[in-house]
Amino acid sequence: MLKQIFFFFLLFTSLLQATPTLQISSNTTQVEDFELEYFIDETQALTLQEVSKQKFQKASNKKSYGMFKDALWVRFKLHNQTDITQHLFIHNKHGYVANNIDFYELSNNKLSNSETISLKNNEEASKKMYGIDAIFRLSLAPYETKTLYIKNTMTIMQFPYFAVYDAIHSKKELTHTNTLPLIFFGILIALALYHATLFISTRHKEYIYYTLYLMSAVIWESYISGIQAINLGAYNTPSHDYILLIVVCIPLFTALFTKVILDTKNKYPKENIYLNSILLFSFLVFALSIFSLVLALSVTSILFVYMFFIMFIVTYRIYRSGNEMALFLLVANTVFSILLLITNLYYLGVLEYTPFVFNAAIIGMIIESLILSFLLSYKIKLLQESEIEKTKALVTEVKKSREKDKIMFQQSKMASMGEMIENIAHQWRQPLSQINSSVLLIDDYMYQNNLVNSDVEKELSDIEKLTTYMSQTIDSFRNFFDKNKKSSSFSLNALLNSSLLLFKEFTRSEKIIVQFHAVQDFTYYGLKDELQQVIVILLNNAKDVLLERNITNATIKMTLNHSDTHYIIEISDNAGGIKEELLHKIFEPYMTTKHKSQGTGLGLYISKLIIEGNMLGHLTAGNNPDGAYFTIELPIDKEK
């Protein structure tokens, strides 16, 4: 009885110690999750024969083994359960970050085949690597078992990822494109180019620091995610090892950006010292790399922890002091630190591999970049609001002065407004161009990949229409201050119809009834684009008040008529009308009943200038029993 118990104990122990065996039971093989054994060779000098006698430990094939430079050996068996020969392909899907990968195939404990892939030379690596994958081919005769040893040597981190495929699945895997990182990098590059352009035009330091931060992130993540290997054939050669140091630039430029955007040098001297410590730490890592790149990269993880800690303290203290912009940095820093921690826990071997865990760092970087981009826009908005407040104060003073001073101020105000509109046009032109470029790229991608989707194509077409209209609107406002504007003949009926189409595109999600009636078509000689801009402003004002007051059966009516001397366009709504005390003020500059985030009070003011100053007509407003109406009268003697 004791002998039987001892026998079963030995059998159970031997099964626990047995090398994991992957069973090949059909012609179709696609295995990415399986068990293997690993051994860490700290000497980096053991031979295959010496390693085979060492004690291996069991692990998942997607396991990360932490940050070290030692050689990693993995071992597993493959057994053919079928009666036909199986041709298999062993992929190391993270082979692009290795220094060397050695494959050893053993049959009946004898070496039957081996292959070494060295990535220390780009030309040699390009011949043996398949994008980011290092591949070893082997064949299994019917019912044959083979043992596979793989030696993986990396510079700083060990995170190989193995998979076993048949020929068909191997080819599919090599032709598969991971579009998610490409989309992420496209966003980062677009943001970088846009803000680089802003720096060139404004010379504001925050733009260049933000751009350099983005480019550092692009270079680092394109390397670590394999995009450089796939598209540039750049592998982990000694000359490319120093590319890894670009990661040190991320905390460096983050600190510089924060110093400028929050003006810590002048406003927060204590916090400025904290940020300077990040800069000092970064330069020390660069200096350390002269003596030991591996040690410098290891210290970089400490640099990031220090950066997140200091950034949290600085942004929290400044936010508590009343600076709202610090809140954006606080949130961005927190989100990025959490997601970067997730990826680092994988590198350290704490978390198992998943696509999210592996890409969490770049997702965090994208979120942080978008928040920082919004912060820059928010700062511009604050500056614009400050300028508007200053202008309001000037208007108040001018009203108290003599009529001559009012005229002089009006001329100065028009010049300032022209400059402001010119700046706005410059700021928006690049994003509009990038949006159109993105639409073309998406359309081209769908065409090349035979992806037909009428809904997507319609949305792309709508985007092009809206960006075209926005571009035309920008030109209209820029041309508003041009004394040499050119008039042309055009159909009033067609212009009003096109204005309604644009308006409906903007409000297709809102339940607003729009009615248009014209007694006949009229040809008018005047400023077409500026008149259309006025029509859209009046329609949008009517829409806003209908939505604000939550009107049931919300309706906008537009009519085209004429008298003996004028063409008459009337736009009315059923929103209840304009308060009598405000009716005589609505065409004054900066007069608005909306929240400051929804309007500037310039729309009706500019509309009146266009109609009465540039087109010699009249723009008036009033109330009827249902709501408000606006009447545009254009002199018939302008027709040619």
XYZ file of C-alpha atoms in Angstrom:
640
model
C 0.000 0.000 0.000
C 2.796 2.412 0.917
C 4.623 1.554 -2.311
C 1.510 2.444 -4.341
C 1.115 5.764 -2.530
C 4.792 6.549 -3.075
C 4.477 5.618 -6.766
C 1.506 7.938 -7.305
C 3.335 10.698 -5.424
C 6.328 10.358 -7.737
C 4.020 10.297 -10.764
C 2.207 13.453 -9.578
C 5.518 15.208 -8.874
C 6.911 14.296 -12.279
C 3.787 15.689 -13.965
C 4.218 18.963 -12.102
C 7.841 19.170 -13.202
C 7.218 18.061 -16.791
C 7.894 20.575 -19.550
C 4.581 22.056 -20.825
C 3.533 20.412 -24.078
C 1.463 22.111 -26.753
C -0.769 19.544 -28.480
C -1.221 19.971 -32.242
C -4.479 18.182 -33.012
C -5.529 19.555 -36.416
C -4.266 21.238 -39.567
C -5.364 24.598 -38.193
C -3.072 26.039 -35.549
C -3.456 29.470 -33.968
C -2.263 29.363 -30.372
C -1.338 32.522 -28.461
C -2.191 31.540 -24.888
C -0.248 28.572 -23.590
C 2.105 27.619 -20.784
C 5.894 27.457 -21.039
C 8.948 27.355 -18.787
C 11.596 30.027 -18.293
C 15.093 30.370 -16.853
C 17.087 33.593 -16.360
C 20.774 33.288 -17.216
C 22.412 36.052 -15.193
C 25.827 35.177 -16.644
C 24.552 35.439 -20.245
C 27.173 32.804 -21.089
C 25.513 29.407 -20.516
C 25.344 27.024 -23.461
C 22.249 25.117 -24.526
C 23.578 21.952 -22.935
C 24.224 23.781 -19.643
C 20.875 25.508 -19.680
C 18.977 22.261 -20.305
C 20.186 21.023 -16.899
C 18.911 24.101 -15.061
C 15.662 24.332 -13.123
C 12.999 26.103 -15.174
C 9.881 27.817 -13.811
C 6.421 27.757 -15.392
C 4.858 30.928 -16.788
C 2.470 32.289 -19.434
C 3.927 32.903 -22.877
C 2.850 36.588 -22.610
C 4.584 37.201 -19.299
C 6.883 40.190 -18.790
C 10.026 39.332 -16.821
C 10.905 42.771 -15.506
C 13.757 45.181 -16.164
C 17.144 43.524 -16.478
C 19.798 42.882 -19.118
C 20.222 39.155 -18.498
C 19.489 36.454 -21.043
C 16.055 34.840 -20.833
C 15.567 31.192 -21.847
C 12.096 29.760 -22.466
C 11.213 26.140 -23.150
C 8.132 24.229 -24.280
C 7.297 21.090 -26.250
C 5.140 20.556 -29.327
C 3.440 17.219 -29.971
C 1.780 16.259 -33.242
C -1.353 14.234 -32.484
C -2.260 13.848 -36.169
C -1.128 11.341 -38.786
C 0.218 14.017 -41.162
C 3.314 16.222 -41.007
C 2.611 19.645 -39.451
C 4.542 22.729 -40.589
C 4.536 25.312 -37.816
C 5.762 28.875 -37.357
C 6.892 30.135 -33.957
C 6.465 33.920 -33.667
C 8.122 36.177 -31.121
C 5.709 39.081 -31.589
C 7.896 41.457 -29.564
C 11.099 40.447 -31.296
C 11.692 43.977 -32.600
C 12.961 45.200 -29.196
C 15.440 42.350 -28.657
C 19.196 42.397 -29.196
C 19.446 38.710 -30.131
C 16.998 35.832 -30.441
C 18.255 32.226 -30.621
C 15.956 29.325 -31.542
C 16.964 25.706 -30.763
C 14.913 22.715 -31.968
C 15.503 19.382 -30.201
C 14.238 16.008 -31.329
C 14.784 13.086 -28.920
C 16.963 15.425 -26.812
C 19.285 16.046 -29.735
C 19.717 19.369 -31.508
C 18.096 19.046 -34.945
C 17.923 22.692 -36.018
C 18.786 26.189 -34.783
C 18.675 29.771 -35.936
C 20.071 33.049 -34.591
C 18.519 36.422 -35.339
C 20.788 39.315 -34.421
C 19.279 42.773 -34.418
C 22.577 44.558 -33.827
C 22.808 45.275 -37.538
C 19.801 46.793 -39.309
C 20.675 45.276 -42.686
C 20.979 41.769 -41.275
C 17.861 42.204 -39.103
C 15.788 43.404 -42.062
C 16.560 40.140 -43.909
C 15.456 37.888 -41.043
C 12.745 39.918 -39.286
C 9.155 40.105 -40.500
C 8.147 43.585 -39.358
C 8.058 43.277 -35.575
C 8.007 39.446 -35.547
C 10.964 37.093 -35.247
C 9.912 33.751 -36.753
C 11.272 30.197 -36.513
C 9.973 27.400 -38.758
C 9.772 23.751 -37.737
C 8.083 20.554 -38.924
C 6.527 17.793 -36.850
C 6.224 14.292 -38.305
C 3.091 12.297 -37.433
C 2.911 11.745 -33.633
C 6.351 13.344 -33.193
C 7.320 15.483 -30.167
C 9.970 18.208 -30.242
C 11.352 20.521 -27.586
C 11.940 24.166 -28.378
C 14.420 26.391 -26.517
C 14.391 30.135 -27.196
C 17.048 32.499 -25.851
C 15.953 36.147 -25.710
C 18.437 38.971 -24.962
C 17.195 42.533 -24.508
C 18.789 45.841 -23.505
C 16.629 46.883 -20.597
C 13.274 45.036 -20.442
C 12.237 41.447 -21.048
C 8.715 41.109 -22.432
C 8.697 38.506 -25.246
C 5.329 37.371 -26.589
C 5.201 33.973 -28.328
C 2.588 32.427 -30.599
C 2.366 29.239 -32.684
C 0.654 29.309 -36.099
C 0.210 27.191 -39.178
C 1.263 28.704 -42.520
C -2.083 30.357 -43.272
C -2.470 32.010 -39.873
C 1.189 33.044 -39.892
C 0.666 34.943 -43.153
C -2.549 36.518 -41.848
C -0.772 37.667 -38.724
C 2.022 39.277 -40.759
C -0.441 41.113 -43.010
C -2.557 42.273 -40.090
C -2.208 45.991 -39.384
C -2.833 47.427 -35.947
C -4.512 50.701 -36.889
C -5.082 51.916 -33.319
C -1.458 53.063 -32.704
C -1.410 54.680 -36.155
C -4.530 56.683 -35.286
C -2.977 57.714 -31.984
C 0.241 58.814 -33.683
C -1.717 60.656 -36.346
C -3.474 62.660 -33.628
C -0.193 63.451 -31.869
C 1.564 64.488 -35.087
C -1.379 66.661 -36.187
C -1.401 68.412 -32.804
C 2.379 68.880 -32.968
C 2.310 70.404 -36.475
C -0.603 72.677 -35.615
C 1.040 74.078 -32.482
C 4.405 74.369 -34.212
C 2.645 76.604 -36.739
C 1.158 78.648 -33.896
C 4.622 79.065 -32.389
C 6.013 80.316 -35.693
C 3.224 82.894 -35.967
C 3.058 83.986 -32.304
C 6.483 83.104 -30.819
C 4.779 82.036 -27.586
C 7.080 79.592 -25.796
C 4.270 77.360 -24.534
C 3.549 76.299 -28.128
C 7.103 75.134 -28.852
C 7.422 73.294 -25.518
C 4.109 71.550 -26.157
C 5.219 70.657 -29.695
C 8.538 69.217 -28.459
C 6.720 67.245 -25.770
C 4.452 65.737 -28.439
C 7.336 64.873 -30.768
C 9.235 63.197 -27.906
C 6.150 61.118 -27.178
C 5.770 60.200 -30.867
C 9.394 59.046 -31.214
C 9.347 57.015 -27.976
C 5.985 55.339 -28.486
C 6.618 54.651 -32.193
C 9.756 52.778 -31.112
C 8.251 50.854 -28.211
C 5.089 49.905 -30.172
C 7.042 48.683 -33.220
C 5.949 51.324 -35.721
C 9.572 52.286 -36.418
C 10.450 48.645 -36.997
C 7.536 48.080 -39.396
C 7.756 51.291 -41.384
C 11.410 52.326 -41.089
C 13.190 49.005 -40.491
C 14.723 50.513 -37.325
C 15.615 47.735 -34.872
C 17.433 47.642 -31.552
C 20.948 48.214 -32.854
C 23.620 49.856 -30.642
C 23.297 53.066 -32.660
C 19.552 53.099 -32.003
C 19.818 52.377 -28.282
C 20.171 56.066 -27.549
C 16.774 56.693 -29.172
C 15.388 55.296 -25.922
C 16.704 58.403 -24.135
C 14.034 60.459 -25.914
C 11.718 59.327 -23.103
C 13.678 61.644 -20.757
C 12.478 64.608 -22.857
C 8.855 63.965 -21.856
C 9.237 65.120 -18.216
C 11.719 67.806 -19.360
C 9.296 69.511 -21.760
C 6.319 68.887 -19.469
C 8.049 70.936 -16.770
C 9.022 73.718 -19.212
C 5.457 73.871 -20.585
C 4.023 74.114 -17.057
C 6.466 76.889 -16.091
C 5.391 79.016 -19.076
C 1.646 78.320 -19.175
C 1.250 79.089 -15.437
C 3.976 81.793 -15.393
C 5.470 80.253 -12.259
C 8.650 82.322 -12.521
C 6.742 85.542 -11.843
C 3.652 84.368 -9.958
C 4.621 81.210 -8.042
C 8.360 81.295 -7.169
C 8.243 78.340 -4.753
C 6.455 76.077 -7.250
C 8.893 77.286 -9.920
C 11.763 75.836 -7.855
C 9.963 72.480 -7.698
C 9.601 72.449 -11.497
C 13.258 73.382 -11.922
C 14.141 70.256 -9.921
C 12.505 68.147 -12.656
C 14.712 69.876 -15.231
C 17.807 69.210 -13.112
C 16.864 65.547 -12.661
C 16.380 65.184 -16.446
C 19.796 66.656 -17.236
C 21.409 64.343 -14.668
C 19.872 61.314 -16.448
C 21.298 62.557 -19.765
C 24.719 62.922 -18.117
C 24.466 59.427 -16.606
C 23.783 57.955 -20.059
C 27.334 58.927 -21.100
C 28.655 56.313 -18.679
C 25.847 53.705 -18.745
C 22.798 53.808 -21.006
C 21.157 50.879 -19.224
C 21.553 52.530 -15.823
C 20.253 55.851 -17.180
C 17.142 54.168 -18.609
C 16.579 52.353 -15.318
C 16.763 55.679 -13.431
C 14.249 57.151 -15.909
C 11.416 55.249 -14.215
C 12.325 57.058 -10.979
C 12.387 60.354 -12.923
C 8.802 59.775 -14.094
C 7.617 58.964 -10.566
C 9.323 62.139 -9.328
C 7.813 64.188 -12.149
C 4.261 62.987 -11.414
C 4.739 63.688 -7.692
C 6.078 67.214 -8.243
C 3.510 68.026 -10.933
C 0.692 66.933 -8.612
C 1.972 69.121 -5.768
C 2.594 72.148 -8.012
C -0.690 72.032 -9.936
C -2.757 71.313 -6.810
C -1.197 74.211 -4.878
C -1.653 76.636 -7.776
C -5.248 75.479 -8.354
C -6.017 76.018 -4.656
C -4.689 79.545 -5.018
C -7.438 80.275 -7.573
C -5.797 79.571 -10.950
C -8.312 77.488 -12.941
C -5.772 76.581 -15.629
C -3.851 74.490 -13.087
C -6.872 72.168 -12.853
C -6.357 71.078 -16.476
C -2.741 70.181 -15.743
C -3.732 68.388 -12.531
C -6.275 66.204 -14.345
C -3.927 65.540 -17.307
C -1.061 64.570 -15.009
C -3.280 62.275 -12.935
C -4.762 60.439 -15.934
C -1.380 59.962 -17.622
C 0.305 58.779 -14.408
C -2.386 56.162 -13.755
C -2.320 54.738 -17.288
C 1.488 54.830 -17.484
C 1.589 52.952 -14.169
C -0.581 50.216 -15.703
C 1.870 49.705 -18.591
C 4.881 49.835 -16.252
C 3.316 47.185 -14.018
C 3.212 44.957 -17.099
C 6.886 45.655 -17.851
C 7.735 44.816 -14.239
C 5.894 41.499 -14.526
C 3.055 42.393 -12.146
C 0.223 42.541 -14.716
C -0.527 40.064 -17.494
C -0.444 41.189 -21.136
C -3.619 42.596 -22.709
C -3.812 45.081 -25.601
C -5.132 47.716 -23.191
C -2.417 47.119 -20.583
C 0.322 47.209 -23.248
C -1.058 50.419 -24.836
C -2.275 52.124 -21.642
C 0.717 54.498 -21.612
C 0.062 55.845 -25.104
C -3.670 56.122 -24.369
C -2.774 58.198 -21.305
C -0.431 60.303 -23.402
C -3.176 60.964 -25.971
C -5.615 62.018 -23.251
C -2.996 64.242 -21.621
C -2.091 65.802 -24.982
C -5.711 66.626 -25.766
C -6.221 68.172 -22.324
C -3.077 70.276 -22.730
C -4.242 71.346 -26.185
C -7.570 72.381 -24.691
C -5.648 74.273 -21.979
C -3.847 76.305 -24.635
C -7.193 77.119 -26.279
C -8.619 78.029 -22.883
C -5.747 80.436 -22.254
C -6.369 82.104 -25.611
C -10.048 82.423 -24.696
C -9.142 84.090 -21.390
C -6.900 86.529 -23.218
C -9.688 87.311 -25.692
C -12.193 87.835 -22.868
C -9.712 90.128 -21.184
C -9.376 92.132 -24.381
C -13.168 92.286 -24.744
C -13.512 93.570 -21.180
C -10.936 96.228 -21.894
C -12.797 97.199 -25.049
C -16.079 97.438 -23.110
C -14.440 99.795 -20.643
C -13.201 101.937 -23.517
C -16.698 102.012 -25.041
C -18.117 103.253 -21.742
C -15.559 106.049 -21.569
C -16.153 107.023 -25.183
C -19.901 107.387 -24.586
C -19.113 110.041 -22.005
C -16.898 112.030 -24.347
C -17.588 114.306 -27.282
C -18.961 113.131 -30.632
C -15.586 113.604 -32.288
C -13.988 111.278 -29.766
C -16.738 108.717 -30.476
C -15.866 108.750 -34.162
C -12.148 108.339 -33.434
C -12.848 105.455 -31.097
C -15.137 103.823 -33.661
C -12.291 103.899 -36.181
C -9.868 102.431 -33.634
C -12.374 99.755 -32.668
C -12.929 98.751 -36.262
C -9.165 98.420 -36.774
C -8.858 96.279 -33.617
C -11.769 94.120 -34.715
C -10.209 93.676 -38.129
C -6.954 92.540 -36.507
C -8.834 90.189 -34.187
C -10.749 88.635 -37.062
C -7.505 88.307 -39.038
C -5.950 86.447 -36.084
C -8.994 84.205 -35.726
C -8.878 83.446 -39.448
C -5.202 82.524 -39.149
C -5.816 80.317 -36.087
C -8.682 78.388 -37.757
C -7.277 78.024 -41.267
C -4.781 75.280 -40.318
C -7.292 73.087 -38.357
C -9.817 73.347 -41.210
C -7.144 72.251 -43.674
C -6.165 69.347 -41.407
C -9.822 68.268 -41.058
C -10.207 68.208 -44.848
C -6.927 66.275 -45.168
C -8.167 63.740 -42.634
C -11.442 63.359 -44.559
C -9.475 62.693 -47.771
C -7.259 60.127 -46.004
C -10.287 58.311 -44.568
C -12.021 58.343 -47.956
C -8.860 57.048 -49.674
C -8.434 54.341 -47.029
C -12.047 53.178 -47.530
C -11.569 53.149 -51.301
C -8.312 51.175 -51.177
C -9.786 48.643 -48.771
C -13.144 48.350 -50.580
C -14.992 49.581 -47.508
C -18.341 50.856 -48.767
C -20.564 52.559 -46.216
C -23.085 55.120 -47.456
C -23.627 56.558 -43.975
C -19.908 57.186 -43.492
C -19.608 58.688 -46.980
C -22.542 61.003 -46.250
C -20.962 62.101 -42.978
C -17.662 62.780 -44.770
C -19.513 64.809 -47.385
C -21.285 66.785 -44.630
C -17.942 67.513 -42.960
C -16.581 68.878 -46.257
C -19.671 71.081 -46.680
C -19.367 72.472 -43.155
C -15.628 73.174 -43.431
C -16.214 74.871 -46.801
C -18.866 77.059 -45.218
C -16.601 77.857 -42.261
C -13.798 78.803 -44.647
C -16.169 81.040 -46.619
C -17.371 82.615 -43.366
C -13.791 83.391 -42.383
C -13.213 85.025 -45.781
C -16.430 87.022 -45.398
C -15.352 88.441 -42.052
C -11.855 89.188 -43.354
C -13.292 90.953 -46.391
C -15.721 92.906 -44.213
C -13.093 95.579 -43.540
C -11.921 95.710 -47.152
C -13.002 98.968 -48.802
C -12.549 97.476 -52.292
C -15.111 94.690 -51.973
C -16.554 93.502 -55.288
C -20.295 93.212 -55.841
C -21.962 90.733 -58.161
C -25.379 89.804 -59.475
C -27.097 86.846 -57.838
C -30.494 85.296 -57.200
C -31.974 86.270 -53.824
C -34.168 83.164 -53.887
C -31.172 80.875 -54.473
C -29.113 82.614 -51.767
C -31.898 82.242 -49.181
C -32.371 78.570 -50.087
C -28.644 77.841 -49.752
C -28.603 79.657 -46.401
C -31.469 77.466 -45.199
C -29.634 74.323 -46.317
C -26.575 75.318 -44.293
C -28.763 76.202 -41.329
C -30.572 72.855 -41.488
C -27.225 71.016 -41.543
C -26.346 72.737 -38.271
C -29.757 72.033 -36.676
C -30.743 68.661 -38.090
C -30.752 67.178 -34.549
C -33.121 69.933 -33.302
C -36.898 69.802 -33.847
C -37.393 73.212 -35.451
C -39.831 73.824 -38.306
C -38.410 76.143 -40.994
C -40.770 77.736 -43.529
C -39.744 79.801 -46.558
C -41.987 81.683 -48.958
C -40.979 83.901 -51.890
C -43.501 85.751 -54.066
C -41.044 85.443 -56.972
C -37.324 85.273 -57.681
C -35.288 88.487 -57.750
C -31.847 89.210 -59.117
C -29.862 91.508 -56.866
C -26.521 93.259 -57.375
C -24.519 93.422 -54.165
C -22.261 91.576 -51.692
C -23.464 87.980 -51.832
C -21.286 86.381 -49.130
C -21.898 89.168 -46.617
C -25.654 89.039 -47.141
C -25.627 85.263 -46.624
C -23.638 85.767 -43.415
C -26.354 88.130 -42.121
C -29.108 85.618 -42.992
C -27.301 82.789 -41.143
C -26.714 85.033 -38.093
C -30.436 85.909 -37.918
C -31.463 82.249 -38.349
C -29.044 81.104 -35.659
C -30.287 83.797 -33.257
C -33.860 82.606 -33.799
C -32.809 78.983 -33.236
C -30.946 79.833 -30.027
C -33.894 81.647 -28.438
C -36.325 78.877 -29.434
C -34.100 76.233 -27.808
C -33.382 78.405 -24.772
C -37.096 78.950 -24.087
C -37.993 75.325 -24.952
C -40.776 76.394 -27.316
C -43.288 73.723 -28.383
C -43.757 73.531 -32.179
C -40.756 75.838 -32.601
C -41.044 77.589 -35.978
C -38.901 79.954 -38.015
C -40.473 81.739 -41.000
C -38.607 83.524 -43.796
C -40.273 85.493 -46.596
C -38.998 87.306 -49.682
C -41.116 90.176 -51.022
C -40.662 93.641 -52.503
C -42.014 97.192 -52.478
C -41.615 99.882 -55.086
C -38.150 100.767 -53.843
C -36.817 97.782 -51.880
C -36.508 94.017 -51.785
C -37.765 92.872 -48.377
C -36.502 89.803 -46.478
C -38.221 89.029 -43.185
C -37.201 86.365 -40.627
C -39.513 85.708 -37.670
C -39.985 83.146 -34.907
C -42.585 82.138 -32.332
C -40.341 82.411 -29.256
C -42.331 85.201 -27.535
C -40.416 88.249 -28.706
C -37.715 90.603 -27.419
C -38.133 92.468 -24.149
C -39.194 96.046 -24.829
C -36.387 97.494 -22.684
C -33.838 95.642 -24.815
C -35.386 96.174 -28.239
C -33.611 99.485 -28.909
C -30.243 98.072 -27.710
C -29.944 94.815 -29.641
C -27.830 96.290 -32.454
C -25.255 97.761 -30.082
C -21.818 96.067 -29.933
C -21.375 93.448 -27.186
C -25.063 93.534 -26.349
C -26.209 89.924 -25.753
C -28.770 88.067 -23.636
C -26.814 84.808 -23.963
C -24.245 83.384 -21.580
C -20.737 84.681 -22.351
C -19.713 81.158 -23.466
C -22.451 81.178 -26.161
C -22.141 84.607 -27.716
C -20.121 87.815 -27.873
C -22.910 90.262 -28.807
C -21.257 91.136 -32.112
C -23.538 89.234 -34.534
C -26.377 91.779 -34.861
C -23.940 94.688 -34.632
C -21.924 93.379 -37.600
C -25.125 92.475 -39.468
C -26.376 96.060 -39.214
C -23.005 97.398 -40.390
C -23.129 95.070 -43.407
C -26.706 95.920 -44.447
C -26.655 99.659 -43.722
C -22.956 100.470 -44.144
C -21.971 98.269 -47.071
C -25.271 97.622 -48.869
C -27.091 100.934 -48.216
C -30.134 99.075 -46.914
C -31.963 98.887 -43.592
C -32.023 96.241 -40.835
C -34.765 96.629 -38.213
C -36.339 94.487 -35.504
C -39.695 94.300 -33.785
C -42.245 92.060 -32.098
C -45.427 90.476 -33.405
C -48.024 88.443 -31.410
C -45.979 85.233 -31.723
C -42.416 86.441 -31.348
C -39.700 88.621 -32.848
C -39.047 89.537 -36.468
C -36.106 91.046 -38.329
C -36.587 92.918 -41.604
C -33.886 93.477 -44.234
C -34.645 96.122 -46.876
C -32.326 96.248 -49.902
C -32.677 99.142 -52.363
C -33.859 98.080 -55.812
C -31.753 100.743 -57.503
C -28.657 98.610 -56.661
C -29.771 96.042 -59.249
C -27.805 95.921 -62.460
